[in-house]
Amino acid sequence: MKNSIRIFTLAAVIIMQLFTVVMAQEEETNEKPKERPARPAFESGLLFDNATTTLQPSKTLEMIIQHRFGSIENGITDLYGIWAPSNIRLGLNYSILDNLMVGIGTTKFNKMQDIQIKYNLLQQTRSNKIPVTVSVYEVIGIDGSADSKFGVNYKFTNRFSYFTQVIVSRRFNEKISLQIAPSFTHYNSTDSLVDHDRIALSFAGRFKFSPQSSLIISGDFPLQIQGISEIREEINETLEHPKPNICIGLEVATSTHAFHIYLGSSQGILPQENILYNQNDFFKGNIILGLNVTRLWNF
Amino acid sequence: MKNSVKLLTLLIAALAFVTINTAMTQKEGEPWVIPAKYKSMKSTIKAGDPSINSTGKELYNQHCRSCHGTKGLGDGPKARNLKTSTGDFSSKAFQDQADGEIYYQSFVGRDEMPNFEKKIADEGDRWAVVYYIRTMKK
């Protein structure tokens, strides 16, 4: 009996000791300094036509005006594209959560309507425990052109196009941020010699040279992958495939605005248009002047 | 020629009148009522932290400069459109306040002074701005 009491007491002491160790470890864990998220890699959620991993805080409304003039190649005849037909998009984004944004927009060319959603999966931390910010971004476009554009077997779903992207960005320091973003574009309806699907790779970068101003650059590179093409290789070799959309410009960001003035190649604004249909070649002088303005309201 | 001079004089007088009148109608702000928890608030970064002259300066220039001016003198381009004077960050009266009092005024705000808690979400970044404002002392 005495032995039993001794064993029981010993066991109780051991359990208490273990419990104390576990508690102490938990306290240590609690005392660890909280991971601080890195400051956003880009000032705005928009960089030219591209999305960035930057999301505004919850309950923030963002108004977006995107404007593309015509190509500068006709020179003074149309004042370097300023008098040429221009493309415009008006958009509204709303941050439901700190890491979830939804948006709607309307674009002049093809009367495109769009619904957007962006979700931050990972946030870069200052300790570099998480070295990058990762977002997923989806744009659903609805073409508002006349029914006849979609051929004889018209269905409403022919108007839909989808752009799905994973965006990975890193803020390297106060001045330099870079981003890489693979994407998949799908159109429900295209012309007979245009693929429905295309994979692309986008790059973006920023060099901040003053507290409010940055040099910004981006490139969207549509990839020609025969494995996902519906068109035979010998025909594909004869076709003009989409050209990269290259943009370079200046960003000025204030407390509530971001302003971009830049030179780019694609006149489309929605990313799926740029990936599948851009035929402007930046390096052959098919350059357009573009302007973006964003305005934020916090609630 | 005489008419042009008269017109120019009139324009300058009108501009001066509007500018002076606007400046004169701007009132001093009422004394701030600052909750006790902010008065005794302690910074999460140390004085002299490198982020003060990088992050603090950058955020000040992005969010504060347009009203408070580059040196905190209250002479930013937007200041003249406000009903209330933005004050002078270089003054002894301002700098004699506790860190937490400057923190409250800067980020919680009131009336024309907006709340910046969402725009500058990180606590350490806020303190970098407070300490950057401290460097404006004359």
Tab-separated table of C-alpha atoms in Angstrom:
chain	number	residue	atom	x	y	z
A	1	MET	CA	0.000	0.000	0.000
A	2	LYS	CA	2.814	2.333	0.988
A	3	ASN	CA	4.585	1.507	-2.257
A	4	SER	CA	1.451	2.296	-4.214
A	5	ILE	CA	1.191	5.675	-2.516
A	6	ARG	CA	4.865	6.354	-3.255
A	7	ILE	CA	4.455	5.376	-6.927
A	8	PHE	CA	1.297	7.474	-7.202
A	9	THR	CA	3.028	10.472	-5.588
A	10	LEU	CA	6.048	10.058	-7.869
A	11	ALA	CA	3.836	9.833	-10.939
A	12	ALA	CA	1.922	12.930	-9.848
A	13	VAL	CA	5.167	14.860	-9.353
A	14	ILE	CA	6.438	13.768	-12.805
A	15	ILE	CA	3.147	14.776	-14.461
A	16	MET	CA	3.234	18.133	-12.647
A	17	GLN	CA	6.818	18.670	-13.790
A	18	LEU	CA	5.929	17.829	-17.390
A	19	PHE	CA	2.915	20.131	-17.212
A	20	THR	CA	5.104	22.932	-15.860
A	21	VAL	CA	7.611	22.445	-18.712
A	22	VAL	CA	4.818	22.522	-21.303
A	23	MET	CA	3.345	25.649	-19.696
A	24	ALA	CA	6.751	27.334	-19.637
A	25	GLN	CA	7.242	26.514	-23.317
A	26	GLU	CA	3.834	27.964	-24.134
A	27	GLU	CA	4.701	31.130	-22.235
A	28	GLU	CA	7.964	31.385	-24.133
A	29	THR	CA	6.033	30.970	-27.370
A	30	ASN	CA	3.615	33.706	-26.337
A	31	GLU	CA	6.480	36.027	-25.466
A	32	LYS	CA	7.997	35.745	-28.938
A	33	PRO	CA	7.707	39.053	-30.759
A	34	LYS	CA	4.820	39.136	-33.205
A	35	GLU	CA	5.823	38.810	-36.858
A	36	ARG	CA	5.526	42.188	-38.519
A	37	PRO	CA	4.210	42.114	-42.085
A	38	ALA	CA	6.538	43.790	-44.576
A	39	ARG	CA	5.369	47.048	-46.067
A	40	PRO	CA	3.587	46.556	-49.408
A	41	ALA	CA	5.837	45.801	-52.391
A	42	PHE	CA	3.919	48.299	-54.543
A	43	GLU	CA	2.005	51.455	-53.697
A	44	SER	CA	-1.185	50.405	-55.420
A	45	GLY	CA	-2.997	47.192	-56.305
A	46	LEU	CA	-2.674	48.296	-59.924
A	47	LEU	CA	0.530	48.607	-61.967
A	48	PHE	CA	-0.288	49.658	-65.569
A	49	ASP	CA	-2.664	46.843	-66.660
A	50	ASN	CA	-1.377	44.390	-64.078
A	51	ALA	CA	-2.483	43.578	-60.587
A	52	THR	CA	0.071	43.629	-57.779
A	53	THR	CA	-0.026	41.817	-54.456
A	54	THR	CA	-0.852	45.092	-52.708
A	55	LEU	CA	-4.276	45.052	-51.091
A	56	GLN	CA	-5.902	47.984	-49.352
A	57	PRO	CA	-7.109	47.541	-45.744
A	58	SER	CA	-10.613	46.165	-45.160
A	59	LYS	CA	-13.537	48.500	-45.852
A	60	THR	CA	-11.569	50.544	-48.375
A	61	LEU	CA	-13.191	51.596	-51.633
A	62	GLU	CA	-10.888	52.254	-54.567
A	63	MET	CA	-11.947	54.055	-57.732
A	64	ILE	CA	-9.819	53.386	-60.803
A	65	ILE	CA	-9.572	55.293	-64.083
A	66	GLN	CA	-7.367	53.680	-66.751
A	67	HIS	CA	-6.799	55.493	-70.016
A	68	ARG	CA	-4.892	54.404	-73.138
A	69	PHE	CA	-4.402	56.720	-76.096
A	70	GLY	CA	-3.667	55.417	-79.616
A	71	SER	CA	-0.276	54.389	-80.993
A	72	ILE	CA	2.325	57.123	-81.364
A	73	GLU	CA	3.484	55.752	-84.753
A	74	ASN	CA	1.414	58.211	-86.854
A	75	GLY	CA	3.350	61.086	-85.328
A	76	ILE	CA	2.015	64.615	-85.444
A	77	THR	CA	-0.924	63.607	-87.704
A	78	ASP	CA	-2.895	62.469	-84.660
A	79	LEU	CA	-0.659	64.170	-82.076
A	80	TYR	CA	1.213	60.961	-81.276
A	81	GLY	CA	-1.962	58.997	-80.654
A	82	ILE	CA	-3.644	61.535	-78.377
A	83	TRP	CA	-6.294	62.272	-81.041
A	84	ALA	CA	-6.585	58.599	-82.034
A	85	PRO	CA	-9.351	56.363	-80.641
A	86	SER	CA	-8.585	55.677	-76.993
A	87	ASN	CA	-9.534	52.939	-74.589
A	88	ILE	CA	-10.853	53.706	-71.120
A	89	ARG	CA	-11.792	51.595	-68.115
A	90	LEU	CA	-13.656	52.748	-65.028
A	91	GLY	CA	-13.463	50.424	-62.060
A	92	LEU	CA	-14.429	50.127	-58.424
A	93	ASN	CA	-12.650	47.815	-55.993
A	94	TYR	CA	-13.704	47.106	-52.437
A	95	SER	CA	-11.645	45.375	-49.769
A	96	ILE	CA	-13.948	43.085	-47.810
A	97	LEU	CA	-11.092	41.837	-45.641
A	98	ASP	CA	-7.486	42.913	-45.279
A	99	ASN	CA	-6.601	40.062	-47.657
A	100	LEU	CA	-9.678	39.924	-49.921
A	101	MET	CA	-10.724	42.408	-52.580
A	102	VAL	CA	-13.569	42.313	-55.100
A	103	GLY	CA	-14.037	44.673	-58.011
A	104	ILE	CA	-16.173	45.551	-60.998
A	105	GLY	CA	-15.379	47.589	-64.078
A	106	THR	CA	-16.416	48.607	-67.536
A	107	THR	CA	-14.136	49.129	-70.545
A	108	LYS	CA	-14.777	51.012	-73.786
A	109	PHE	CA	-13.267	48.574	-76.337
A	110	ASN	CA	-15.575	45.580	-76.943
A	111	LYS	CA	-17.862	47.037	-74.220
A	112	MET	CA	-16.138	44.705	-71.774
A	113	GLN	CA	-17.638	44.336	-68.305
A	114	ASP	CA	-15.496	42.690	-65.664
A	115	ILE	CA	-15.654	41.172	-62.223
A	116	GLN	CA	-12.408	40.803	-60.305
A	117	ILE	CA	-11.318	39.086	-57.131
A	118	LYS	CA	-7.924	39.107	-55.442
A	119	TYR	CA	-6.943	37.131	-52.371
A	120	ASN	CA	-3.652	37.271	-50.484
A	121	LEU	CA	-2.509	33.790	-49.517
A	122	LEU	CA	0.799	34.779	-47.931
A	123	GLN	CA	2.191	38.041	-46.641
A	124	GLN	CA	5.923	38.783	-46.662
A	125	THR	CA	7.250	39.445	-43.167
A	126	ARG	CA	10.014	41.800	-42.066
A	127	SER	CA	11.918	38.973	-40.439
A	128	ASN	CA	11.906	37.174	-43.824
A	129	LYS	CA	10.326	34.131	-42.223
A	130	ILE	CA	7.918	34.491	-45.146
A	131	PRO	CA	10.099	35.960	-47.921
A	132	VAL	CA	7.376	36.747	-50.471
A	133	THR	CA	3.771	37.870	-50.744
A	134	VAL	CA	1.554	35.535	-52.768
A	135	SER	CA	-1.856	36.464	-54.179
A	136	VAL	CA	-4.345	34.798	-56.472
A	137	TYR	CA	-6.163	37.021	-58.907
A	138	GLU	CA	-9.149	36.286	-61.134
A	139	VAL	CA	-10.763	38.496	-63.767
A	140	ILE	CA	-13.989	37.435	-65.460
A	141	GLY	CA	-14.720	39.477	-68.572
A	142	ILE	CA	-18.092	39.755	-70.289
A	143	ASP	CA	-17.956	41.054	-73.866
A	144	GLY	CA	-20.851	43.417	-74.569
A	145	SER	CA	-20.460	43.452	-78.370
A	146	ALA	CA	-23.372	42.649	-80.729
A	147	ASP	CA	-24.506	38.995	-80.859
A	148	SER	CA	-23.338	38.710	-84.489
A	149	LYS	CA	-19.690	38.933	-83.366
A	150	PHE	CA	-19.974	35.467	-81.828
A	151	GLY	CA	-21.099	33.594	-84.954
A	152	VAL	CA	-24.210	31.648	-85.865
A	153	ASN	CA	-24.492	29.429	-82.793
A	154	TYR	CA	-24.591	32.317	-80.365
A	155	LYS	CA	-24.945	31.591	-76.661
A	156	PHE	CA	-24.590	34.126	-73.842
A	157	THR	CA	-21.659	32.166	-72.395
A	158	ASN	CA	-19.692	32.937	-75.602
A	159	ARG	CA	-19.132	36.392	-74.139
A	160	PHE	CA	-17.165	35.148	-71.143
A	161	SER	CA	-13.391	35.224	-70.769
A	162	TYR	CA	-11.304	34.279	-67.755
A	163	PHE	CA	-7.907	35.360	-66.501
A	164	THR	CA	-6.392	33.465	-63.585
A	165	GLN	CA	-3.064	34.501	-62.108
A	166	VAL	CA	-0.790	33.662	-59.202
A	167	ILE	CA	1.225	36.728	-58.210
A	168	VAL	CA	4.455	36.433	-56.238
A	169	SER	CA	6.135	39.644	-55.122
A	170	ARG	CA	9.025	40.596	-52.917
A	171	ARG	CA	9.908	43.942	-51.423
A	172	PHE	CA	13.701	43.732	-51.382
A	173	ASN	CA	14.270	47.038	-49.628
A	174	GLU	CA	12.818	50.554	-49.368
A	175	LYS	CA	13.503	51.185	-53.059
A	176	ILE	CA	13.273	47.941	-54.991
A	177	SER	CA	10.353	45.534	-55.380
A	178	LEU	CA	9.899	42.816	-57.974
A	179	GLN	CA	7.036	40.595	-58.993
A	180	ILE	CA	6.539	37.495	-61.119
A	181	ALA	CA	3.110	36.239	-62.093
A	182	PRO	CA	2.237	33.186	-64.210
A	183	SER	CA	-1.270	33.259	-65.627
A	184	PHE	CA	-3.824	31.252	-67.591
A	185	THR	CA	-6.222	32.973	-69.975
A	186	HIS	CA	-9.322	31.341	-71.441
A	187	TYR	CA	-11.887	32.771	-73.862
A	188	ASN	CA	-15.123	30.831	-74.373
A	189	SER	CA	-15.321	32.105	-77.947
A	190	THR	CA	-12.540	33.180	-80.303
A	191	ASP	CA	-11.952	33.452	-84.039
A	192	SER	CA	-11.038	30.190	-85.777
A	193	LEU	CA	-7.298	30.972	-85.891
A	194	VAL	CA	-7.017	32.144	-82.279
A	195	ASP	CA	-6.505	29.648	-79.450
A	196	HIS	CA	-9.016	29.668	-76.609
A	197	ASP	CA	-6.285	29.179	-74.011
A	198	ARG	CA	-2.936	30.796	-73.396
A	199	ILE	CA	-0.390	30.642	-70.610
A	200	ALA	CA	1.631	33.777	-69.944
A	201	LEU	CA	4.329	35.023	-67.636
A	202	SER	CA	4.268	38.570	-66.298
A	203	PHE	CA	7.040	40.509	-64.601
A	204	ALA	CA	6.883	43.844	-62.818
A	205	GLY	CA	9.326	45.989	-60.920
A	206	ARG	CA	9.599	49.261	-59.088
A	207	PHE	CA	12.481	51.531	-58.227
A	208	LYS	CA	11.408	54.153	-55.705
A	209	PHE	CA	13.592	57.224	-56.115
A	210	SER	CA	11.752	59.635	-53.805
A	211	PRO	CA	9.204	59.237	-50.999
A	212	GLN	CA	6.327	59.583	-53.462
A	213	SER	CA	7.767	58.751	-56.883
A	214	SER	CA	8.893	55.518	-58.500
A	215	LEU	CA	10.082	54.259	-61.842
A	216	ILE	CA	7.857	51.307	-62.738
A	217	ILE	CA	8.180	48.664	-65.422
A	218	SER	CA	6.268	45.567	-66.443
A	219	GLY	CA	6.111	42.948	-69.166
A	220	ASP	CA	3.455	40.367	-70.023
A	221	PHE	CA	4.840	37.554	-72.151
A	222	PRO	CA	2.245	35.254	-73.796
A	223	LEU	CA	3.808	31.827	-74.307
A	224	GLN	CA	3.309	29.818	-77.480
A	225	ILE	CA	2.927	26.256	-76.190
A	226	GLN	CA	1.995	23.806	-78.924
A	227	GLY	CA	0.795	21.266	-76.350
A	228	ILE	CA	-2.208	23.406	-75.385
A	229	SER	CA	-2.807	24.860	-78.846
A	230	GLU	CA	-5.810	23.719	-80.894
A	231	ILE	CA	-4.092	24.752	-84.130
A	232	ARG	CA	-1.715	22.461	-86.007
A	233	GLU	CA	1.989	23.298	-85.670
A	234	GLU	CA	2.529	23.984	-89.403
A	235	ILE	CA	-0.348	26.487	-89.377
A	236	ASN	CA	0.773	27.994	-86.079
A	237	GLU	CA	4.152	28.735	-87.650
A	238	THR	CA	2.465	30.986	-90.195
A	239	LEU	CA	0.316	32.922	-87.715
A	240	GLU	CA	1.017	36.215	-85.949
A	241	HIS	CA	0.979	35.310	-82.274
A	242	PRO	CA	0.245	37.816	-79.501
A	243	LYS	CA	3.122	40.167	-78.731
A	244	PRO	CA	4.473	40.953	-75.267
A	245	ASN	CA	2.857	43.923	-73.551
A	246	ILE	CA	5.759	46.067	-72.296
A	247	CYS	CA	5.158	49.123	-70.116
A	248	ILE	CA	7.525	51.633	-68.557
A	249	GLY	CA	6.513	54.727	-66.647
A	250	LEU	CA	6.385	56.880	-63.579
A	251	GLU	CA	4.263	56.379	-60.472
A	252	VAL	CA	3.395	59.134	-58.036
A	253	ALA	CA	1.589	57.964	-54.917
A	254	THR	CA	0.047	60.087	-52.198
A	255	SER	CA	-1.988	59.167	-49.150
A	256	THR	CA	-5.130	58.560	-51.196
A	257	HIS	CA	-4.036	58.513	-54.842
A	258	ALA	CA	-1.736	56.617	-57.168
A	259	PHE	CA	-1.000	58.159	-60.540
A	260	HIS	CA	0.752	56.392	-63.438
A	261	ILE	CA	1.954	58.014	-66.639
A	262	TYR	CA	3.660	55.601	-68.985
A	263	LEU	CA	4.468	54.222	-72.382
A	264	GLY	CA	3.093	50.781	-73.163
A	265	SER	CA	2.333	48.583	-76.118
A	266	SER	CA	-1.090	46.998	-75.640
A	267	GLN	CA	-4.183	49.116	-76.015
A	268	GLY	CA	-6.330	46.573	-74.226
A	269	ILE	CA	-6.849	47.103	-70.519
A	270	LEU	CA	-8.157	43.811	-69.136
A	271	PRO	CA	-5.242	41.376	-68.785
A	272	GLN	CA	-6.906	38.632	-70.871
A	273	GLU	CA	-7.204	41.056	-73.808
A	274	ASN	CA	-3.505	41.879	-73.582
A	275	ILE	CA	-2.463	38.237	-73.358
A	276	LEU	CA	-4.565	36.914	-76.236
A	277	TYR	CA	-4.965	39.807	-78.644
A	278	ASN	CA	-2.085	42.289	-78.374
A	279	GLN	CA	-0.405	42.702	-81.782
A	280	ASN	CA	1.460	45.920	-80.911
A	281	ASP	CA	5.212	45.461	-80.768
A	282	PHE	CA	6.846	47.900	-78.335
A	283	PHE	CA	10.221	47.532	-80.047
A	284	LYS	CA	8.773	48.335	-83.496
A	285	GLY	CA	7.329	51.635	-82.344
A	286	ASN	CA	3.750	50.492	-81.598
A	287	ILE	CA	3.788	52.488	-78.391
A	288	ILE	CA	0.872	54.163	-76.652
A	289	LEU	CA	0.686	56.767	-73.929
A	290	GLY	CA	-1.247	55.583	-70.876
A	291	LEU	CA	-2.563	57.148	-67.703
A	292	ASN	CA	-3.962	55.557	-64.553
A	293	VAL	CA	-5.486	57.280	-61.540
A	294	THR	CA	-6.683	55.577	-58.374
A	295	ARG	CA	-8.498	57.151	-55.438
A	296	LEU	CA	-9.063	55.547	-52.028
A	297	TRP	CA	-11.778	56.045	-49.448
A	298	ASN	CA	-11.635	54.380	-46.026
A	299	PHE	CA	-14.811	53.533	-44.145
B	1	MET	CA	-1.294	100.249	-71.454
B	2	LYS	CA	-2.741	102.143	-68.481
B	3	ASN	CA	-5.744	99.809	-68.481
B	4	SER	CA	-3.444	96.771	-68.418
B	5	VAL	CA	-1.582	98.146	-65.387
B	6	LYS	CA	-4.870	98.882	-63.639
B	7	LEU	CA	-6.158	95.403	-64.414
B	8	LEU	CA	-2.956	93.781	-63.153
B	9	THR	CA	-3.034	95.871	-59.941
B	10	LEU	CA	-6.663	94.916	-59.405
B	11	LEU	CA	-5.888	91.217	-59.918
B	12	ILE	CA	-2.950	91.310	-57.506
B	13	ALA	CA	-5.060	93.138	-54.912
B	14	ALA	CA	-7.885	90.615	-55.314
B	15	LEU	CA	-5.461	87.686	-54.980
B	16	ALA	CA	-3.842	89.231	-51.891
B	17	PHE	CA	-7.278	89.857	-50.359
B	18	VAL	CA	-8.403	86.284	-50.916
B	19	THR	CA	-5.125	84.830	-49.618
B	20	ILE	CA	-5.011	87.023	-46.491
B	21	ASN	CA	-8.713	86.567	-45.857
B	22	THR	CA	-8.423	82.781	-46.112
B	23	ALA	CA	-5.444	82.746	-43.779
B	24	MET	CA	-7.197	85.003	-41.288
B	25	THR	CA	-10.347	82.893	-41.176
B	26	GLN	CA	-8.333	79.810	-40.185
B	27	LYS	CA	-8.833	79.197	-36.466
B	28	GLU	CA	-6.536	77.622	-33.896
B	29	GLY	CA	-7.603	74.115	-32.936
B	30	GLU	CA	-9.262	73.477	-29.564
B	31	PRO	CA	-7.000	71.755	-26.995
B	32	TRP	CA	-6.822	68.000	-27.671
B	33	VAL	CA	-8.553	65.661	-25.242
B	34	ILE	CA	-6.217	62.690	-25.144
B	35	PRO	CA	-7.218	59.454	-23.348
B	36	ALA	CA	-4.917	58.442	-20.483
B	37	LYS	CA	-3.858	55.197	-22.178
B	38	TYR	CA	-2.344	57.171	-25.053
B	39	LYS	CA	-0.630	59.700	-22.750
B	40	SER	CA	1.358	56.938	-21.108
B	41	MET	CA	1.856	54.923	-24.290
B	42	LYS	CA	5.360	53.658	-24.904
B	43	SER	CA	7.040	53.342	-28.286
B	44	THR	CA	7.656	49.905	-29.763
B	45	ILE	CA	10.870	51.130	-31.406
B	46	LYS	CA	13.887	52.765	-29.833
B	47	ALA	CA	14.910	56.377	-30.373
B	48	GLY	CA	17.562	56.358	-33.082
B	49	ASP	CA	16.075	53.323	-34.846
B	50	PRO	CA	17.162	53.347	-38.537
B	51	SER	CA	13.509	53.146	-39.638
B	52	ILE	CA	12.930	56.719	-38.406
B	53	ASN	CA	14.839	58.323	-41.233
B	54	SER	CA	13.731	55.789	-43.846
B	55	THR	CA	10.197	54.542	-43.164
B	56	GLY	CA	9.245	57.441	-40.875
B	57	LYS	CA	10.400	60.054	-43.357
B	58	GLU	CA	8.811	58.264	-46.310
B	59	LEU	CA	5.438	57.840	-44.599
B	60	TYR	CA	5.491	61.438	-43.340
B	61	ASN	CA	6.115	62.685	-46.862
B	62	GLN	CA	3.412	60.466	-48.313
B	63	HIS	CA	0.665	61.070	-45.784
B	64	CYS	CA	1.425	64.250	-43.794
B	65	ARG	CA	3.483	66.656	-45.884
B	66	SER	CA	0.669	67.939	-48.112
B	67	CYS	CA	-0.888	69.703	-45.083
B	68	HIS	CA	1.878	69.919	-42.463
B	69	GLY	CA	4.697	70.900	-44.827
B	70	THR	CA	8.123	69.386	-45.366
B	71	LYS	CA	9.467	70.741	-42.070
B	72	GLY	CA	6.218	70.466	-40.100
B	73	LEU	CA	5.599	74.208	-40.108
B	74	GLY	CA	1.982	73.788	-41.232
B	75	ASP	CA	2.690	75.309	-44.619
B	76	GLY	CA	1.826	72.388	-46.927
B	77	PRO	CA	-0.125	73.189	-50.111
B	78	LYS	CA	-3.392	71.795	-48.739
B	79	ALA	CA	-3.134	73.605	-45.373
B	80	ARG	CA	-4.664	76.830	-46.643
B	81	ASN	CA	-7.904	75.017	-47.528
B	82	LEU	CA	-8.429	73.840	-43.950
B	83	LYS	CA	-10.617	75.618	-41.424
B	84	THR	CA	-8.211	74.803	-38.605
B	85	SER	CA	-4.532	75.687	-38.354
B	86	THR	CA	-2.359	72.560	-38.571
B	87	GLY	CA	0.046	73.877	-35.926
B	88	ASP	CA	3.826	73.979	-35.919
B	89	PHE	CA	5.694	70.727	-35.219
B	90	SER	CA	8.965	72.596	-34.675
B	91	SER	CA	7.550	74.639	-31.776
B	92	LYS	CA	8.454	74.006	-28.124
B	93	ALA	CA	4.778	73.676	-27.178
B	94	PHE	CA	4.306	70.832	-29.649
B	95	GLN	CA	7.583	69.068	-28.915
B	96	ASP	CA	7.012	69.241	-25.117
B	97	GLN	CA	4.129	66.782	-25.487
B	98	ALA	CA	4.580	63.118	-24.586
B	99	ASP	CA	5.239	60.654	-27.428
B	100	GLY	CA	1.840	59.057	-26.857
B	101	GLU	CA	0.103	62.426	-27.193
B	102	ILE	CA	1.714	62.997	-30.597
B	103	TYR	CA	0.812	59.413	-31.516
B	104	TYR	CA	-2.869	59.996	-30.673
B	105	GLN	CA	-3.079	63.261	-32.594
B	106	SER	CA	-1.264	61.771	-35.596
B	107	PHE	CA	-3.105	58.480	-36.008
B	108	VAL	CA	-6.453	58.672	-34.200
B	109	GLY	CA	-7.113	62.275	-35.229
B	110	ARG	CA	-10.290	64.333	-35.001
B	111	ASP	CA	-12.386	66.598	-37.263
B	112	GLU	CA	-10.212	67.765	-40.165
B	113	MET	CA	-7.261	65.659	-39.013
B	114	PRO	CA	-8.084	62.249	-40.548
B	115	ASN	CA	-7.590	58.903	-38.888
B	116	PHE	CA	-4.466	57.203	-40.252
B	117	GLU	CA	-4.658	53.907	-38.351
B	118	LYS	CA	-5.622	52.008	-41.514
B	119	LYS	CA	-3.247	53.789	-43.854
B	120	ILE	CA	-0.294	53.146	-41.535
B	121	ALA	CA	-1.256	49.842	-40.000
B	122	ASP	CA	2.028	48.738	-38.457
B	123	GLU	CA	2.676	49.951	-34.916
B	124	GLY	CA	6.440	50.270	-35.455
B	125	ASP	CA	5.901	52.351	-38.606
B	126	ARG	CA	3.631	54.722	-36.659
B	127	TRP	CA	6.303	55.257	-34.029
B	128	ALA	CA	8.862	55.859	-36.787
B	129	VAL	CA	6.640	58.726	-37.970
B	130	VAL	CA	6.303	60.095	-34.405
B	131	TYR	CA	10.083	60.071	-33.975
B	132	TYR	CA	10.549	61.597	-37.420
B	133	ILE	CA	8.257	64.439	-36.319
B	134	ARG	CA	10.513	64.774	-33.235
B	135	THR	CA	13.447	65.549	-35.550
B	136	MET	CA	11.631	68.722	-36.642
B	137	LYS	CA	12.315	70.383	-33.282
B	138	LYS	CA	13.995	73.769	-33.721
